[in-house]
């Protein structure tokens, strides 16, 4: 499920021992990413450089690169002259990201049908069969995710360079929101496998419309699962988040007069 069971996929941060081997910006970012996914770091919580340097045993340059990577993923807001804090992702924002991702994945699948060589189509069918077999036998969610990401990655090779850049960007942004935690919860549920079978049939028939619609339906399934999970956690709506960011007017001192 291309994103179907997007939980901690191979991107999940390894356990980091501050006293262990030297950390890189990437491993620090992965560790923080995982904590944000698990809600160990709450929306609005400040990520102080001094504390992170001490915890991971690295210098500020590494911490800053890690925070910039998290900012690119949409997980952290970098506030000028104040530092970085965990983003308060809203249902609307994640919903919109998956809507965009669905459109782009449908595009990639369409191009695979229209432009992919017979060898590529055969490779995609083998991978889809592997994904369906993995689902049937109940393998680890991470393995299914790896297979699904490989499928969409290969499909995107048929798109233009501009389309590939858009796909990569939106994939990164959706990948580390609540999406990956979402399907781990439902790993034993029905999943979007009927849509994967539709993609398979569309590829065999070179039916671009059918394959593209089923690919979009996979992402719409994810969209619904993520939104459901976020609502269960009581996320803030956009208006609520904006209100939380609005600084309160300072109280006027007793006896002060309006000018």
mmCIF file of C-alpha atoms in Angstrom:
data_model
loop_
_atom_site.group_PDB
_atom_site.id
_atom_site.type_symbol
_atom_site.label_atom_id
_atom_site.label_comp_id
_atom_site.label_asym_id
_atom_site.label_seq_id
_atom_site.Cartn_x
_atom_site.Cartn_y
_atom_site.Cartn_z
ATOM 1 C CA UNK A 1 0.000 0.000 0.000
ATOM 2 C CA UNK A 2 2.023 2.645 -1.224
ATOM 3 C CA UNK A 3 1.604 4.537 1.709
ATOM 4 C CA UNK A 4 -0.808 2.336 2.960
ATOM 5 C CA UNK A 5 0.676 1.180 6.093
ATOM 6 C CA UNK A 6 2.915 4.094 6.400
ATOM 7 C CA UNK A 7 4.171 3.772 9.791
ATOM 8 C CA UNK A 8 7.691 3.793 10.486
ATOM 9 C CA UNK A 9 8.908 2.407 7.391
ATOM 10 C CA UNK A 10 12.558 1.975 6.708
ATOM 11 C CA UNK A 11 12.802 5.656 7.502
ATOM 12 C CA UNK A 12 12.023 5.078 11.138
ATOM 13 C CA UNK A 13 14.768 6.399 13.323
ATOM 14 C CA UNK A 14 17.092 3.878 14.825
ATOM 15 C CA UNK A 15 17.509 3.917 18.553
ATOM 16 C CA UNK A 16 20.172 6.469 19.284
ATOM 17 C CA UNK A 17 22.554 6.192 22.163
ATOM 18 C CA UNK A 18 24.038 9.619 22.916
ATOM 19 C CA UNK A 19 27.094 7.825 24.232
ATOM 20 C CA UNK A 20 27.411 5.602 21.178
ATOM 21 C CA UNK A 21 28.833 6.225 17.728
ATOM 22 C CA UNK A 22 28.987 9.773 16.400
ATOM 23 C CA UNK A 23 25.631 10.950 15.080
ATOM 24 C CA UNK A 24 24.959 12.707 11.795
ATOM 25 C CA UNK A 25 22.338 15.290 10.921
ATOM 26 C CA UNK A 26 20.380 12.524 9.208
ATOM 27 C CA UNK A 27 20.303 10.178 12.194
ATOM 28 C CA UNK A 28 19.398 13.013 14.548
ATOM 29 C CA UNK A 29 16.578 14.085 12.209
ATOM 30 C CA UNK A 30 15.316 10.500 12.012
ATOM 31 C CA UNK A 31 15.257 10.161 15.787
ATOM 32 C CA UNK A 32 13.325 13.405 16.243
ATOM 33 C CA UNK A 33 11.010 12.473 13.393
ATOM 34 C CA UNK A 34 10.103 9.230 15.113
ATOM 35 C CA UNK A 35 9.399 11.022 18.397
ATOM 36 C CA UNK A 36 7.108 13.476 16.653
ATOM 37 C CA UNK A 37 5.271 10.588 14.987
ATOM 38 C CA UNK A 38 4.726 8.900 18.330
ATOM 39 C CA UNK A 39 3.643 12.208 19.900
ATOM 40 C CA UNK A 40 6.550 12.045 22.330
ATOM 41 C CA UNK A 41 7.174 15.601 21.167
ATOM 42 C CA UNK A 42 3.936 17.557 21.268
ATOM 43 C CA UNK A 43 2.798 20.194 18.745
ATOM 44 C CA UNK A 44 4.205 23.562 19.754
ATOM 45 C CA UNK A 45 7.041 22.088 21.830
ATOM 46 C CA UNK A 46 10.323 23.949 21.368
ATOM 47 C CA UNK A 47 13.377 21.972 20.255
ATOM 48 C CA UNK A 48 16.212 23.778 21.985
ATOM 49 C CA UNK A 49 19.577 23.482 20.297
ATOM 50 C CA UNK A 50 21.583 23.390 23.530
ATOM 51 C CA UNK A 51 19.537 20.513 24.916
ATOM 52 C CA UNK A 52 19.692 18.573 21.641
ATOM 53 C CA UNK A 53 23.444 19.090 21.346
ATOM 54 C CA UNK A 54 23.879 17.657 24.821
ATOM 55 C CA UNK A 55 21.501 14.763 24.240
ATOM 56 C CA UNK A 56 22.987 13.615 20.931
ATOM 57 C CA UNK A 57 26.566 14.615 21.626
ATOM 58 C CA UNK A 58 26.918 16.740 18.493
ATOM 59 C CA UNK A 59 27.606 20.364 17.609
ATOM 60 C CA UNK A 60 25.089 23.030 16.688
ATOM 61 C CA UNK A 61 25.772 22.749 12.963
ATOM 62 C CA UNK A 62 24.523 19.147 12.935
ATOM 63 C CA UNK A 63 21.459 20.020 15.014
ATOM 64 C CA UNK A 64 20.623 22.929 12.719
ATOM 65 C CA UNK A 65 20.884 20.751 9.618
ATOM 66 C CA UNK A 66 18.637 18.161 11.266
ATOM 67 C CA UNK A 67 16.057 20.809 12.162
ATOM 68 C CA UNK A 68 16.117 22.193 8.628
ATOM 69 C CA UNK A 69 15.428 18.690 7.298
ATOM 70 C CA UNK A 70 12.460 18.382 9.660
ATOM 71 C CA UNK A 71 11.274 21.794 8.513
ATOM 72 C CA UNK A 72 11.399 20.584 4.900
ATOM 73 C CA UNK A 73 9.238 17.633 5.952
ATOM 74 C CA UNK A 74 6.728 20.009 7.512
ATOM 75 C CA UNK A 75 7.252 18.583 10.989
ATOM 76 C CA UNK A 76 9.020 21.581 12.473
ATOM 77 C CA UNK A 77 8.516 25.332 12.225
ATOM 78 C CA UNK A 78 11.668 27.427 12.371
ATOM 79 C CA UNK A 79 10.899 30.791 13.933
ATOM 80 C CA UNK A 80 13.394 33.562 13.273
ATOM 81 C CA UNK A 81 15.370 34.557 16.356
ATOM 82 C CA UNK A 82 13.500 32.032 18.479
ATOM 83 C CA UNK A 83 14.405 28.565 17.275
ATOM 84 C CA UNK A 84 12.432 25.513 16.137
ATOM 85 C CA UNK A 85 9.222 23.995 17.450
ATOM 86 C CA UNK A 86 7.101 21.006 16.529
ATOM 87 C CA UNK A 87 4.483 21.917 13.928
ATOM 88 C CA UNK A 88 0.825 21.781 14.854
ATOM 89 C CA UNK A 89 -0.283 19.847 11.793
ATOM 90 C CA UNK A 90 -4.001 20.143 11.133
ATOM 91 C CA UNK A 91 -6.351 17.629 9.552
ATOM 92 C CA UNK A 92 -6.887 20.082 6.705
ATOM 93 C CA UNK A 93 -3.181 20.312 5.930
ATOM 94 C CA UNK A 94 -2.621 16.558 5.881
ATOM 95 C CA UNK A 95 -5.845 16.055 3.897
ATOM 96 C CA UNK A 96 -4.634 18.530 1.280
ATOM 97 C CA UNK A 97 -1.215 16.896 1.079
ATOM 98 C CA UNK A 98 -2.762 13.509 0.398
ATOM 99 C CA UNK A 99 -5.136 15.001 -2.149
ATOM 100 C CA UNK A 100 -2.111 16.352 -4.016
ATOM 101 C CA UNK A 101 -0.224 13.103 -3.608
ATOM 102 C CA UNK A 102 -3.169 11.152 -5.009
ATOM 103 C CA UNK A 103 -3.175 13.346 -8.114
ATOM 104 C CA UNK A 104 0.569 12.933 -8.642
ATOM 105 C CA UNK A 105 0.557 9.175 -8.045
ATOM 106 C CA UNK A 106 -2.325 8.827 -10.460
ATOM 107 C CA UNK A 107 -0.237 10.764 -12.956
ATOM 108 C CA UNK A 108 2.790 8.510 -12.418
ATOM 109 C CA UNK A 109 0.659 5.384 -12.872
ATOM 110 C CA UNK A 110 -0.930 6.807 -16.007
ATOM 111 C CA UNK A 111 2.472 7.533 -17.514
ATOM 112 C CA UNK A 112 3.679 4.030 -16.621
ATOM 113 C CA UNK A 113 0.784 2.602 -18.655
ATOM 114 C CA UNK A 114 1.387 4.922 -21.596
ATOM 115 C CA UNK A 115 5.182 5.076 -21.633
ATOM 116 C CA UNK A 116 6.525 2.126 -19.697
ATOM 117 C CA UNK A 117 8.337 -0.609 -21.579
ATOM 118 C CA UNK A 118 7.062 -4.171 -21.470
ATOM 119 C CA UNK A 119 9.976 -4.963 -19.172
ATOM 120 C CA UNK A 120 8.949 -2.191 -16.773
ATOM 121 C CA UNK A 121 5.334 -3.338 -16.740
ATOM 122 C CA UNK A 122 6.481 -6.864 -15.941
ATOM 123 C CA UNK A 123 8.713 -5.563 -13.141
ATOM 124 C CA UNK A 124 5.784 -3.615 -11.659
ATOM 125 C CA UNK A 125 3.518 -6.660 -11.818
ATOM 126 C CA UNK A 126 6.095 -8.756 -9.976
ATOM 127 C CA UNK A 127 6.337 -6.135 -7.241
ATOM 128 C CA UNK A 128 2.556 -5.800 -6.922
ATOM 129 C CA UNK A 129 2.229 -9.588 -6.645
ATOM 130 C CA UNK A 130 4.890 -9.506 -3.937
ATOM 131 C CA UNK A 131 2.972 -6.793 -2.071
ATOM 132 C CA UNK A 132 -0.287 -8.766 -2.239
ATOM 133 C CA UNK A 133 1.491 -11.908 -1.081
ATOM 134 C CA UNK A 134 3.067 -9.999 1.797
ATOM 135 C CA UNK A 135 -0.354 -8.758 2.822
ATOM 136 C CA UNK A 136 -1.797 -12.262 2.684
ATOM 137 C CA UNK A 137 0.969 -13.764 4.799
ATOM 138 C CA UNK A 138 0.975 -10.918 7.318
ATOM 139 C CA UNK A 139 4.577 -9.804 6.974
ATOM 140 C CA UNK A 140 5.842 -6.749 8.806
ATOM 141 C CA UNK A 141 4.286 -3.464 7.770
ATOM 142 C CA UNK A 142 7.730 -2.054 7.010
ATOM 143 C CA UNK A 143 8.271 -4.697 4.308
ATOM 144 C CA UNK A 144 4.954 -3.888 2.642
ATOM 145 C CA UNK A 145 5.760 -0.201 2.759
ATOM 146 C CA UNK A 146 9.154 -0.768 1.195
ATOM 147 C CA UNK A 147 7.564 -2.708 -1.650
ATOM 148 C CA UNK A 148 4.833 -0.137 -2.257
ATOM 149 C CA UNK A 149 7.294 2.753 -2.256
ATOM 150 C CA UNK A 150 9.443 0.865 -4.750
ATOM 151 C CA UNK A 151 6.431 0.423 -7.043
ATOM 152 C CA UNK A 152 5.505 4.091 -7.114
ATOM 153 C CA UNK A 153 9.161 5.057 -7.370
ATOM 154 C CA UNK A 154 9.551 2.954 -10.503
ATOM 155 C CA UNK A 155 6.336 4.325 -11.982
ATOM 156 C CA UNK A 156 7.493 7.901 -11.449
ATOM 157 C CA UNK A 157 10.504 7.244 -13.683
ATOM 158 C CA UNK A 158 8.118 7.518 -16.636
ATOM 159 C CA UNK A 159 7.130 11.072 -15.671
ATOM 160 C CA UNK A 160 8.909 14.245 -16.750
ATOM 161 C CA UNK A 161 11.705 15.685 -14.628
ATOM 162 C CA UNK A 162 9.368 18.402 -13.311
ATOM 163 C CA UNK A 163 6.704 15.855 -12.365
ATOM 164 C CA UNK A 164 9.323 13.694 -10.651
ATOM 165 C CA UNK A 165 10.453 16.652 -8.545
ATOM 166 C CA UNK A 166 6.863 17.393 -7.512
ATOM 167 C CA UNK A 167 6.260 13.753 -6.619
ATOM 168 C CA UNK A 168 9.452 13.627 -4.543
ATOM 169 C CA UNK A 169 8.538 16.826 -2.704
ATOM 170 C CA UNK A 170 4.980 15.854 -1.807
ATOM 171 C CA UNK A 171 6.071 12.328 -0.917
ATOM 172 C CA UNK A 172 8.567 13.683 1.580
ATOM 173 C CA UNK A 173 6.029 15.997 3.159
ATOM 174 C CA UNK A 174 3.335 13.353 3.606
ATOM 175 C CA UNK A 175 5.713 10.618 4.575
ATOM 176 C CA UNK A 176 6.537 11.847 8.043
ATOM 177 C CA UNK A 177 3.226 13.192 9.235
ATOM 178 C CA UNK A 178 0.818 10.977 11.066
ATOM 179 C CA UNK A 179 0.542 8.926 7.904
ATOM 180 C CA UNK A 180 3.022 6.251 8.822
ATOM 181 C CA UNK A 181 1.693 5.755 12.305
ATOM 182 C CA UNK A 182 -1.813 5.591 10.873
ATOM 183 C CA UNK A 183 -1.696 2.314 9.067
ATOM 184 C CA UNK A 184 0.412 0.457 11.549
ATOM 185 C CA UNK A 185 -2.689 0.669 13.720
ATOM 186 C CA UNK A 186 -4.730 -0.928 10.931
ATOM 187 C CA UNK A 187 -2.123 -3.312 9.582
ATOM 188 C CA UNK A 188 -4.558 -6.199 9.991
ATOM 189 C CA UNK A 189 -7.493 -4.355 8.440
ATOM 190 C CA UNK A 190 -8.819 -4.691 4.893
ATOM 191 C CA UNK A 191 -6.399 -2.147 3.502
ATOM 192 C CA UNK A 192 -6.544 -0.831 -0.059
ATOM 193 C CA UNK A 193 -5.622 -4.157 -1.647
ATOM 194 C CA UNK A 194 -8.578 -4.201 -3.994
ATOM 195 C CA UNK A 195 -7.241 -0.964 -5.450
ATOM 196 C CA UNK A 196 -3.815 -2.524 -5.867
ATOM 197 C CA UNK A 197 -5.460 -5.332 -7.828
ATOM 198 C CA UNK A 198 -7.111 -2.670 -9.962
ATOM 199 C CA UNK A 199 -3.737 -1.046 -10.621
ATOM 200 C CA UNK A 200 -2.373 -4.449 -11.610
ATOM 201 C CA UNK A 201 -5.207 -5.103 -14.035
ATOM 202 C CA UNK A 202 -4.878 -1.631 -15.530
ATOM 203 C CA UNK A 203 -1.155 -2.134 -16.140
ATOM 204 C CA UNK A 204 -1.762 -5.469 -17.878
ATOM 205 C CA UNK A 205 -4.429 -3.936 -20.091
ATOM 206 C CA UNK A 206 -2.454 -0.721 -20.577
ATOM 207 C CA UNK A 207 -5.640 0.993 -19.450
ATOM 208 C CA UNK A 208 -4.207 4.283 -18.188
ATOM 209 C CA UNK A 209 -7.516 5.632 -16.880
ATOM 210 C CA UNK A 210 -8.300 2.514 -14.863
ATOM 211 C CA UNK A 211 -4.808 2.156 -13.392
ATOM 212 C CA UNK A 212 -4.562 5.855 -12.532
ATOM 213 C CA UNK A 213 -7.933 5.894 -10.768
ATOM 214 C CA UNK A 214 -7.036 2.845 -8.683
ATOM 215 C CA UNK A 215 -3.706 4.443 -7.751
ATOM 216 C CA UNK A 216 -5.555 7.558 -6.611
ATOM 217 C CA UNK A 217 -7.958 5.376 -4.633
ATOM 218 C CA UNK A 218 -5.012 3.878 -2.729
ATOM 219 C CA UNK A 219 -4.042 7.356 -1.610
ATOM 220 C CA UNK A 220 -7.639 8.331 -0.862
ATOM 221 C CA UNK A 221 -7.821 5.310 1.415
ATOM 222 C CA UNK A 222 -4.680 6.546 3.193
ATOM 223 C CA UNK A 223 -6.134 10.024 3.367
ATOM 224 C CA UNK A 224 -9.211 8.721 5.140
ATOM 225 C CA UNK A 225 -7.191 6.612 7.575
ATOM 226 C CA UNK A 226 -4.896 9.483 8.477
ATOM 227 C CA UNK A 227 -7.775 11.922 8.942
ATOM 228 C CA UNK A 228 -9.643 9.408 11.097
ATOM 229 C CA UNK A 229 -6.608 8.854 13.292
ATOM 230 C CA UNK A 230 -5.909 12.555 13.660
ATOM 231 C CA UNK A 231 -9.515 13.298 14.572
ATOM 232 C CA UNK A 232 -9.381 10.545 17.178
ATOM 233 C CA UNK A 233 -6.403 12.321 18.717
ATOM 234 C CA UNK A 234 -8.288 15.585 18.823
ATOM 235 C CA UNK A 235 -6.192 17.722 16.453
ATOM 236 C CA UNK A 236 -6.797 21.400 16.147
ATOM 237 C CA UNK A 237 -8.600 22.808 13.162
ATOM 238 C CA UNK A 238 -6.820 25.475 11.174
ATOM 239 C CA UNK A 239 -8.763 28.254 12.860
ATOM 240 C CA UNK A 240 -7.903 26.832 16.277
ATOM 241 C CA UNK A 241 -4.218 26.606 15.374
ATOM 242 C CA UNK A 242 -4.231 30.175 14.136
ATOM 243 C CA UNK A 243 -5.891 31.330 17.334
ATOM 244 C CA UNK A 244 -3.271 29.530 19.388
ATOM 245 C CA UNK A 245 -0.567 31.403 17.520
ATOM 246 C CA UNK A 246 -2.153 34.806 18.044
ATOM 247 C CA UNK A 247 -0.345 36.594 20.873
ATOM 248 C CA UNK A 248 -2.584 37.968 23.554
ATOM 249 C CA UNK A 249 -2.703 41.738 23.914
ATOM 250 C CA UNK A 250 -0.795 42.893 26.989
ATOM 251 C CA UNK A 251 -2.946 43.942 29.865
ATOM 252 C CA UNK A 252 -3.112 47.654 30.379
ATOM 253 C CA UNK A 253 -1.704 48.774 33.665
ATOM 254 C CA UNK A 254 -4.211 49.896 36.232
ATOM 255 C CA UNK A 255 -5.072 53.516 35.757
ATOM 256 C CA UNK A 256 -3.574 53.707 32.243
ATOM 257 C CA UNK A 257 -5.600 55.772 29.797
ATOM 258 C CA UNK A 258 -6.165 55.134 26.110
ATOM 259 C CA UNK A 259 -4.400 57.541 23.807
#
